[in-house]
Amino acid sequence: MTSSEWREIKLRDGRTLAYAEHGSPNGLPIIHCHGTPSSRVEGDLTFSDTVAAELGVRIIVPDRPGMGRSDFQRGRRIVDWPNDVLELASALGLDTFAVLGSSGGAPYAAACAVLMPTRIRVVGLIGGVAPLDAPGLTAAMSAPLRIMVRLARFAPPVLRGLFRLNLRAMRGGGQRGGDRMAASFPEPDRSLLQRPEIRDGFMACFQESCRQGPRGPVWDVGLMARPWGFDLGAITIPVLLWQGERDGNVPLAHGRYLASAIPTCRATFYPHEAHLSLPLNHQREILMGLRGEPVREKLT
């Protein structure tokens, strides 16, 4: 399934939830919580259908409310997401499954671990954001990201306007705009973003997140910036964490915090990987871990 292919279900409250699939239709199910601001098309960038099918996994990537083709949900909280996941799993006939959260999707994957532990075999976190109300974690982020989360929480109309400007810049920037964007990333992400298919796929995640306008993605960023509404220490199911030490989007301090705060976490840190390079270069290892096959020992 590609970005042009998607399906949808109707939830009990009447909202539409859209999703895409990758890998084997009959494989071991993994529900992927995309980053923010992002959308289901993140799966096109992150996962190879060939690798996923070879490993016998079925990766399901739903759009969160207000992003992509999923309806906006007024008053949404992070802890509401597990209900949508349960309805999606029921519609697809899934009994148990793995949940994977990347970047800004980590809070949603962690919420699933806390609130629906009997349905989830294992949770995976790739370059995951940690609670921003924890000491030092907001300060550890880059200045542009600190501004984004502050605006989302305290001045969402301003951030919605900035997202609209960013959309226009992406659509009209051409090669020069792509080069400027790539230059803002550390290596090895900078080199990856010089490849047209990676750069275009990365920009498509944001563009699709704003399909209905910026209200949904800005709300999503705002939720990430507020208290999440649950305790990471209450997680009882296995959690696998992968973090690039060169990550310029989600700093190493976030991975260290999650690894220490989640009692069942088994973490792997990669000294030479960043935000994009980690899932692209270690997809097979990540999917094998979620299948329950041996993973690397914890590195510190």
XYZ file of N, CA and C in Angstrom, residues 127-298:
516
model
N 13.286 6.952 18.665
C 13.543 8.384 18.803
C 12.385 9.097 19.447
N 11.876 8.557 20.550
C 10.627 9.022 21.132
C 10.777 10.248 22.015
N 9.802 11.150 21.892
C 9.722 12.312 22.767
C 9.371 11.853 24.180
N 10.019 12.469 25.165
C 9.712 12.221 26.570
C 8.838 13.354 27.098
N 8.250 13.197 28.283
C 7.387 14.261 28.826
C 8.143 15.579 28.957
N 7.599 16.626 28.379
C 8.295 17.904 28.355
C 8.211 18.646 29.680
N 7.384 18.139 30.614
C 7.356 18.752 31.936
C 8.401 18.145 32.868
N 9.158 17.159 32.384
C 10.251 16.608 33.175
C 11.434 17.586 33.142
N 12.168 17.701 34.240
C 13.241 18.695 34.324
C 14.265 18.559 33.197
N 14.527 19.678 32.517
C 15.593 19.753 31.536
C 15.274 19.244 30.151
N 14.116 18.618 29.952
C 13.863 17.989 28.657
C 13.421 18.976 27.586
N 12.685 20.009 27.968
C 12.374 21.044 26.980
C 13.634 21.812 26.620
N 14.439 22.138 27.611
C 15.680 22.881 27.372
C 16.641 22.105 26.480
N 16.558 20.783 26.494
C 17.464 19.971 25.684
C 17.134 20.030 24.196
N 15.934 20.467 23.854
C 15.511 20.512 22.458
C 16.116 21.726 21.757
N 16.152 21.676 20.428
C 16.662 22.799 19.649
C 15.746 24.011 19.812
N 16.277 25.200 19.566
C 15.485 26.421 19.730
C 14.220 26.416 18.872
N 14.285 26.023 17.580
C 13.050 26.014 16.793
C 11.972 25.090 17.356
N 12.385 23.935 17.873
C 11.399 23.014 18.434
C 10.852 23.521 19.758
N 11.690 24.181 20.556
C 11.193 24.784 21.801
C 10.138 25.842 21.492
N 10.386 26.627 20.455
C 9.416 27.659 20.065
C 8.123 27.005 19.587
N 8.250 25.924 18.791
C 7.059 25.261 18.263
C 6.177 24.738 19.390
N 6.754 24.048 20.368
C 5.930 23.468 21.428
C 5.351 24.566 22.330
N 6.091 25.649 22.519
C 5.557 26.744 23.331
C 4.378 27.417 22.630
N 4.512 27.653 21.323
C 3.409 28.255 20.581
C 2.188 27.334 20.569
N 2.422 26.029 20.406
C 1.299 25.087 20.376
C 0.515 25.117 21.675
N 1.214 25.328 22.765
C 0.545 25.313 24.061
C -0.098 26.656 24.403
N 0.588 27.755 24.078
C 0.140 29.057 24.561
C -0.375 29.988 23.463
N -0.043 29.712 22.197
C -0.500 30.581 21.103
C -0.753 29.756 19.848
N -1.697 28.797 19.909
C -1.923 27.919 18.752
C -2.282 28.646 17.461
N -3.009 29.764 17.474
C -3.279 30.435 16.196
C -2.002 30.890 15.486
N -1.009 31.309 16.263
C 0.265 31.723 15.661
C 0.936 30.525 14.995
N 0.949 29.385 15.675
C 1.583 28.205 15.088
C 0.815 27.718 13.864
N -0.507 27.822 13.891
C -1.274 27.437 12.701
C -0.870 28.312 11.507
N -0.662 29.605 11.746
C -0.208 30.479 10.680
C 1.177 30.108 10.179
N 2.067 29.728 11.081
C 3.416 29.326 10.679
C 3.390 28.025 9.886
N 2.509 27.115 10.280
C 2.389 25.866 9.523
C 1.900 26.153 8.097
N 0.971 27.090 7.949
C 0.502 27.445 6.602
C 1.652 28.024 5.765
N 2.461 28.871 6.379
C 3.617 29.431 5.667
C 4.593 28.334 5.280
N 4.787 27.376 6.182
C 5.701 26.269 5.902
C 5.195 25.427 4.739
N 3.887 25.211 4.688
C 3.302 24.465 3.567
C 3.559 25.177 2.249
N 3.350 26.483 2.231
C 3.586 27.239 0.998
C 5.056 27.177 0.595
N 5.944 27.266 1.571
C 7.377 27.207 1.271
C 7.758 25.854 0.703
N 7.187 24.780 1.242
C 7.488 23.438 0.741
C 7.008 23.277 -0.698
N 5.824 23.805 -0.968
C 5.247 23.622 -2.305
C 5.939 24.477 -3.356
N 6.529 25.607 -2.944
C 7.133 26.502 -3.926
C 8.632 26.621 -3.834
N 9.242 25.878 -2.869
C 10.671 26.064 -2.635
C 11.587 25.370 -3.621
N 11.101 24.297 -4.242
C 11.917 23.565 -5.202
C 13.167 22.976 -4.572
N 14.186 22.761 -5.408
C 15.435 22.149 -4.957
C 16.123 22.998 -3.900
N 16.113 24.317 -4.092
C 16.789 25.194 -3.138
C 16.148 25.108 -1.763
N 14.809 25.051 -1.733
C 14.122 24.920 -0.453
C 14.454 23.607 0.232
N 14.525 22.533 -0.553
C 14.892 21.237 0.008
C 16.305 21.234 0.553
N 17.207 21.917 -0.131
C 18.591 21.992 0.334
C 18.682 22.766 1.645
N 17.904 23.842 1.761
C 17.918 24.617 3.008
C 17.390 23.781 4.166
N 16.328 23.019 3.903
C 15.791 22.166 4.947
C 16.826 21.128 5.373
N 17.464 20.484 4.405
C 18.453 19.451 4.718
C 19.611 20.012 5.526
N 20.009 21.241 5.214
C 21.149 21.854 5.897
C 20.891 22.060 7.387
N 19.620 22.089 7.794
C 19.295 22.309 9.207
C 19.395 21.036 10.030
N 19.619 19.888 9.381
C 19.696 18.605 10.071
C 21.150 18.196 10.277
N 21.424 17.448 11.342
C 22.777 16.915 11.527
C 23.018 15.719 10.617
N 24.275 15.381 10.423
C 24.579 14.125 9.744
C 24.254 12.976 10.686
N 23.831 11.835 10.141
C 23.719 11.488 8.718
C 22.385 11.868 8.072
N 21.475 12.514 8.824
C 20.179 12.894 8.239
C 20.353 13.879 7.087
N 21.340 14.776 7.206
C 21.546 15.783 6.162
C 21.807 15.121 4.821
N 22.650 14.100 4.810
C 22.950 13.406 3.553
C 21.742 12.635 3.048
N 20.993 12.017 3.960
C 19.795 11.287 3.541
C 18.809 12.216 2.853
N 18.661 13.433 3.371
C 17.689 14.374 2.820
C 18.132 14.969 1.491
N 19.354 14.689 1.069
C 19.779 15.074 -0.278
C 19.218 14.124 -1.328
N 18.744 12.968 -0.870
C 18.145 12.013 -1.802
C 16.688 12.408 -2.035
N 16.298 12.629 -3.292
C 14.949 13.148 -3.568
C 13.834 12.313 -2.956
N 13.960 10.982 -2.984
C 12.866 10.162 -2.468
C 12.723 10.297 -0.952
N 13.839 10.516 -0.247
C 13.774 10.711 1.199
C 13.231 12.099 1.520
N 13.771 13.111 0.836
C 13.317 14.485 1.071
C 11.828 14.629 0.771
N 11.395 14.091 -0.369
C 9.984 14.209 -0.741
C 9.090 13.438 0.228
N 9.555 12.264 0.666
C 8.771 11.483 1.618
C 8.655 12.169 2.962
N 9.739 12.813 3.392
C 9.716 13.531 4.666
C 8.746 14.709 4.600
N 8.798 15.463 3.520
C 7.892 16.610 3.381
C 6.447 16.157 3.227
N 6.231 15.000 2.586
C 4.868 14.496 2.406
C 4.199 14.181 3.737
N 4.982 13.758 4.734
C 4.405 13.473 6.057
C 3.740 14.716 6.622
N 4.438 15.858 6.534
C 3.885 17.112 7.059
C 2.736 17.609 6.184
N 2.925 17.551 4.876
C 1.886 18.049 3.977
C 0.580 17.286 4.167
N 0.669 15.975 4.294
C -0.550 15.182 4.484
C -1.150 15.418 5.867
N -0.308 15.696 6.854
C -0.850 15.976 8.189
C -1.746 17.202 8.164
N -1.469 18.126 7.231
C -2.230 19.372 7.113
C -3.287 19.304 6.014
N -3.652 18.125 5.582
C -4.646 17.978 4.510
C -5.927 18.746 4.843
N -6.354 18.701 6.103
C -7.573 19.394 6.521
C -7.282 20.790 7.078
N -6.056 21.248 6.931
C -5.616 22.482 7.555
C -4.745 22.164 8.764
N -4.156 23.176 9.381
C -3.181 22.932 10.455
C -3.789 22.707 11.834
N -5.121 22.766 11.972
C -5.722 22.637 13.301
C -5.330 21.331 13.979
N -5.423 20.205 13.256
C -5.130 18.902 13.842
C -3.688 18.749 14.273
N -2.719 19.017 13.375
C -1.329 18.869 13.797
C -0.914 19.824 14.900
N -1.429 21.049 14.900
C -1.087 21.982 15.971
C -1.651 21.477 17.303
N -2.861 20.936 17.292
C -3.428 20.341 18.516
C -2.541 19.199 19.000
N -2.037 18.405 18.061
C -1.184 17.263 18.403
C 0.100 17.724 19.088
N 0.720 18.763 18.539
C 1.937 19.303 19.158
C 1.617 19.836 20.550
N 0.472 20.490 20.693
C 0.087 21.021 21.992
C -0.094 19.933 23.042
N -0.645 18.798 22.646
C -0.798 17.685 23.584
C 0.555 17.155 24.036
N 1.496 17.086 23.116
C 2.841 16.639 23.452
C 3.487 17.570 24.474
N 3.150 18.874 24.401
C 3.770 19.874 25.266
C 3.160 19.929 26.652
N 1.975 19.338 26.833
C 1.288 19.368 28.123
C 1.545 18.071 28.898
N 1.193 18.012 30.168
C 1.247 16.727 30.893
C 0.431 15.666 30.145
N 0.972 14.469 30.064
C 0.375 13.440 29.218
C -0.841 12.762 29.834
N -0.980 12.797 31.150
C -2.170 12.221 31.779
C -2.018 10.778 32.221
N -0.789 10.264 32.241
C -0.557 8.910 32.748
C 0.890 8.815 33.219
N 1.183 7.745 33.942
C 2.488 7.547 34.564
C 3.283 6.503 33.780
N 4.432 6.890 33.247
C 5.277 5.923 32.537
C 5.690 4.769 33.441
N 5.786 5.032 34.735
C 6.169 3.979 35.672
C 5.125 2.900 35.844
N 3.906 3.130 35.308
C 2.836 2.137 35.415
C 2.885 1.109 34.283
N 3.811 1.259 33.350
C 3.903 0.310 32.230
C 4.440 -1.017 32.741
N 3.747 -2.096 32.382
C 4.131 -3.437 32.849
C 4.507 -4.374 31.711
N 4.237 -3.996 30.468
C 4.545 -4.876 29.345
C 5.918 -4.516 28.770
N 6.526 -5.412 27.993
C 7.865 -5.138 27.468
C 7.884 -3.913 26.549
N 8.907 -3.090 26.714
C 9.116 -1.918 25.875
C 10.530 -1.961 25.314
N 10.642 -1.800 23.998
C 11.935 -1.708 23.326
C 12.117 -0.282 22.844
N 13.268 0.297 23.123
C 13.548 1.685 22.751
C 14.802 1.740 21.896
N 14.721 2.517 20.824
C 15.874 2.746 19.951
C 16.078 4.253 19.818
N 17.298 4.738 20.063
C 17.566 6.173 20.050
C 18.909 6.462 19.381
N 18.897 7.387 18.427
C 20.130 7.841 17.809
C 20.760 8.953 18.632
N 22.033 8.845 18.910
C 22.698 9.834 19.759
C 22.975 11.138 19.017
N 22.843 11.144 17.681
C 23.020 12.370 16.907
C 21.682 13.015 16.531
N 20.619 12.541 17.144
C 19.273 13.027 16.806
C 19.159 14.519 17.102
N 18.844 15.310 16.082
C 18.660 16.743 16.260
C 17.223 17.134 16.518
N 16.291 16.208 16.345
C 14.868 16.479 16.592
C 14.467 16.094 18.007
N 14.826 14.890 18.404
C 14.542 14.406 19.762
C 15.889 14.091 20.415
N 16.350 14.939 21.314
C 17.700 14.785 21.860
C 17.883 13.498 22.653
N 19.144 13.133 22.796
C 19.504 11.930 23.537
C 18.925 11.939 24.947
N 18.834 13.109 25.572
C 18.296 13.188 26.939
C 16.895 12.605 27.029
N 16.107 12.718 25.962
C 14.755 12.162 25.978
C 14.802 10.639 26.015
N 15.660 10.048 25.196
C 15.793 8.598 25.212
C 16.282 8.080 26.551
N 17.249 8.785 27.136
C 17.758 8.387 28.445
C 16.646 8.457 29.500
N 15.843 9.510 29.435
C 14.759 9.650 30.412
C 13.753 8.507 30.273
N 13.309 8.237 29.045
C 12.331 7.166 28.841
C 12.889 5.821 29.309
N 14.158 5.574 29.012
C 14.772 4.298 29.397
C 14.795 4.123 30.905
N 14.950 5.226 31.634
C 15.001 5.140 33.093
C 13.612 5.169 33.726
N 12.656 5.832 33.067
C 11.324 6.000 33.659
C 10.411 4.806 33.430
N 10.665 4.036 32.380
C 9.812 2.883 32.060
C 10.447 1.631 32.655
N 9.812 1.001 33.630
C 10.449 -0.120 34.346
C 10.818 -1.295 33.451
N 10.049 -1.502 32.390
C 10.235 -2.685 31.546
C 11.009 -2.379 30.268
N 11.674 -1.222 30.226
C 12.307 -0.772 28.983
C 13.664 -1.425 28.759
N 13.880 -1.845 27.538
C 15.187 -2.327 27.089
C 15.629 -1.401 25.950
N 16.666 -0.626 26.190
C 17.048 0.455 25.285
C 18.328 0.147 24.536
N 18.366 0.605 23.294
C 19.566 0.534 22.478
C 19.859 1.929 21.944
N 21.071 2.409 22.181
C 21.480 3.732 21.730
C 22.540 3.581 20.639
N 22.385 4.364 19.579
C 23.252 4.263 18.407
C 24.084 5.540 18.283
N 25.387 5.470 18.549
C 26.215 6.683 18.562
C 26.248 7.436 17.243
N 26.060 6.752 16.122
C 26.261 7.393 14.814
C 24.962 7.604 14.043
N 23.801 7.416 14.704
C 22.528 7.582 14.007
C 21.797 8.822 14.510
N 20.894 9.333 13.662
C 20.107 10.520 13.983
C 18.624 10.181 13.877
N 17.783 11.189 13.623
C 16.334 10.994 13.703
C 15.792 10.164 12.544
N 16.212 10.479 11.342
C 15.738 9.748 10.164
C 16.567 8.509 9.889
N 17.861 8.621 10.102
C 18.750 7.514 9.732
C 18.493 6.268 10.569
N 18.091 6.460 11.835
C 17.887 5.292 12.702
C 16.839 4.333 12.152
N 15.592 4.772 11.922
C 14.618 3.807 11.394
C 14.935 3.347 9.981
N 15.541 4.207 9.160
C 15.840 3.802 7.791
C 16.967 2.776 7.742
N 17.963 2.930 8.603
C 19.118 2.022 8.577
C 18.931 0.774 9.430
N 17.964 0.779 10.333
C 17.807 -0.344 11.266
C 16.384 -0.902 11.260
N 15.697 -0.727 10.133
C 14.310 -1.201 10.049
C 14.199 -2.691 10.348
N 15.070 -3.476 9.776
C 14.988 -4.928 9.965
C 15.166 -5.297 11.439
N 16.148 -4.686 12.083
C 16.401 -4.958 13.492
C 15.210 -4.572 14.360
N 14.602 -3.431 14.057
C 13.456 -2.953 14.828
C 12.270 -3.903 14.660
N 11.979 -4.284 13.440
C 10.836 -5.166 13.205
C 11.070 -6.552 13.796
N 12.308 -7.030 13.740
C 12.615 -8.324 14.363
C 12.408 -8.259 15.869
N 12.792 -7.129 16.477
C 12.565 -6.975 17.913
C 11.094 -7.004 18.256
N 10.281 -6.351 17.443
C 8.840 -6.344 17.705
C 8.202 -7.706 17.442
N 8.847 -8.506 16.615
C 8.379 -9.888 16.391
C 8.716 -10.795 17.559
N 9.628 -10.333 18.416
C 10.030 -11.148 19.550
C 11.312 -11.910 19.318
N 12.017 -11.596 18.236
C 13.299 -12.224 17.972
C 14.395 -11.503 18.744
N 15.553 -12.144 18.940
C 16.618 -11.536 19.750
C 17.010 -10.156 19.236
N 17.194 -9.229 20.186
C 17.645 -7.884 19.855
C 18.971 -7.631 20.536
N 19.612 -6.553 20.146
C 20.915 -6.231 20.693
C 20.822 -5.917 22.176
N 21.947 -6.150 22.851
C 21.992 -5.824 24.265
C 21.941 -4.309 24.448
N 21.528 -3.899 25.652
C 21.437 -2.475 25.960
C 22.816 -1.846 25.910
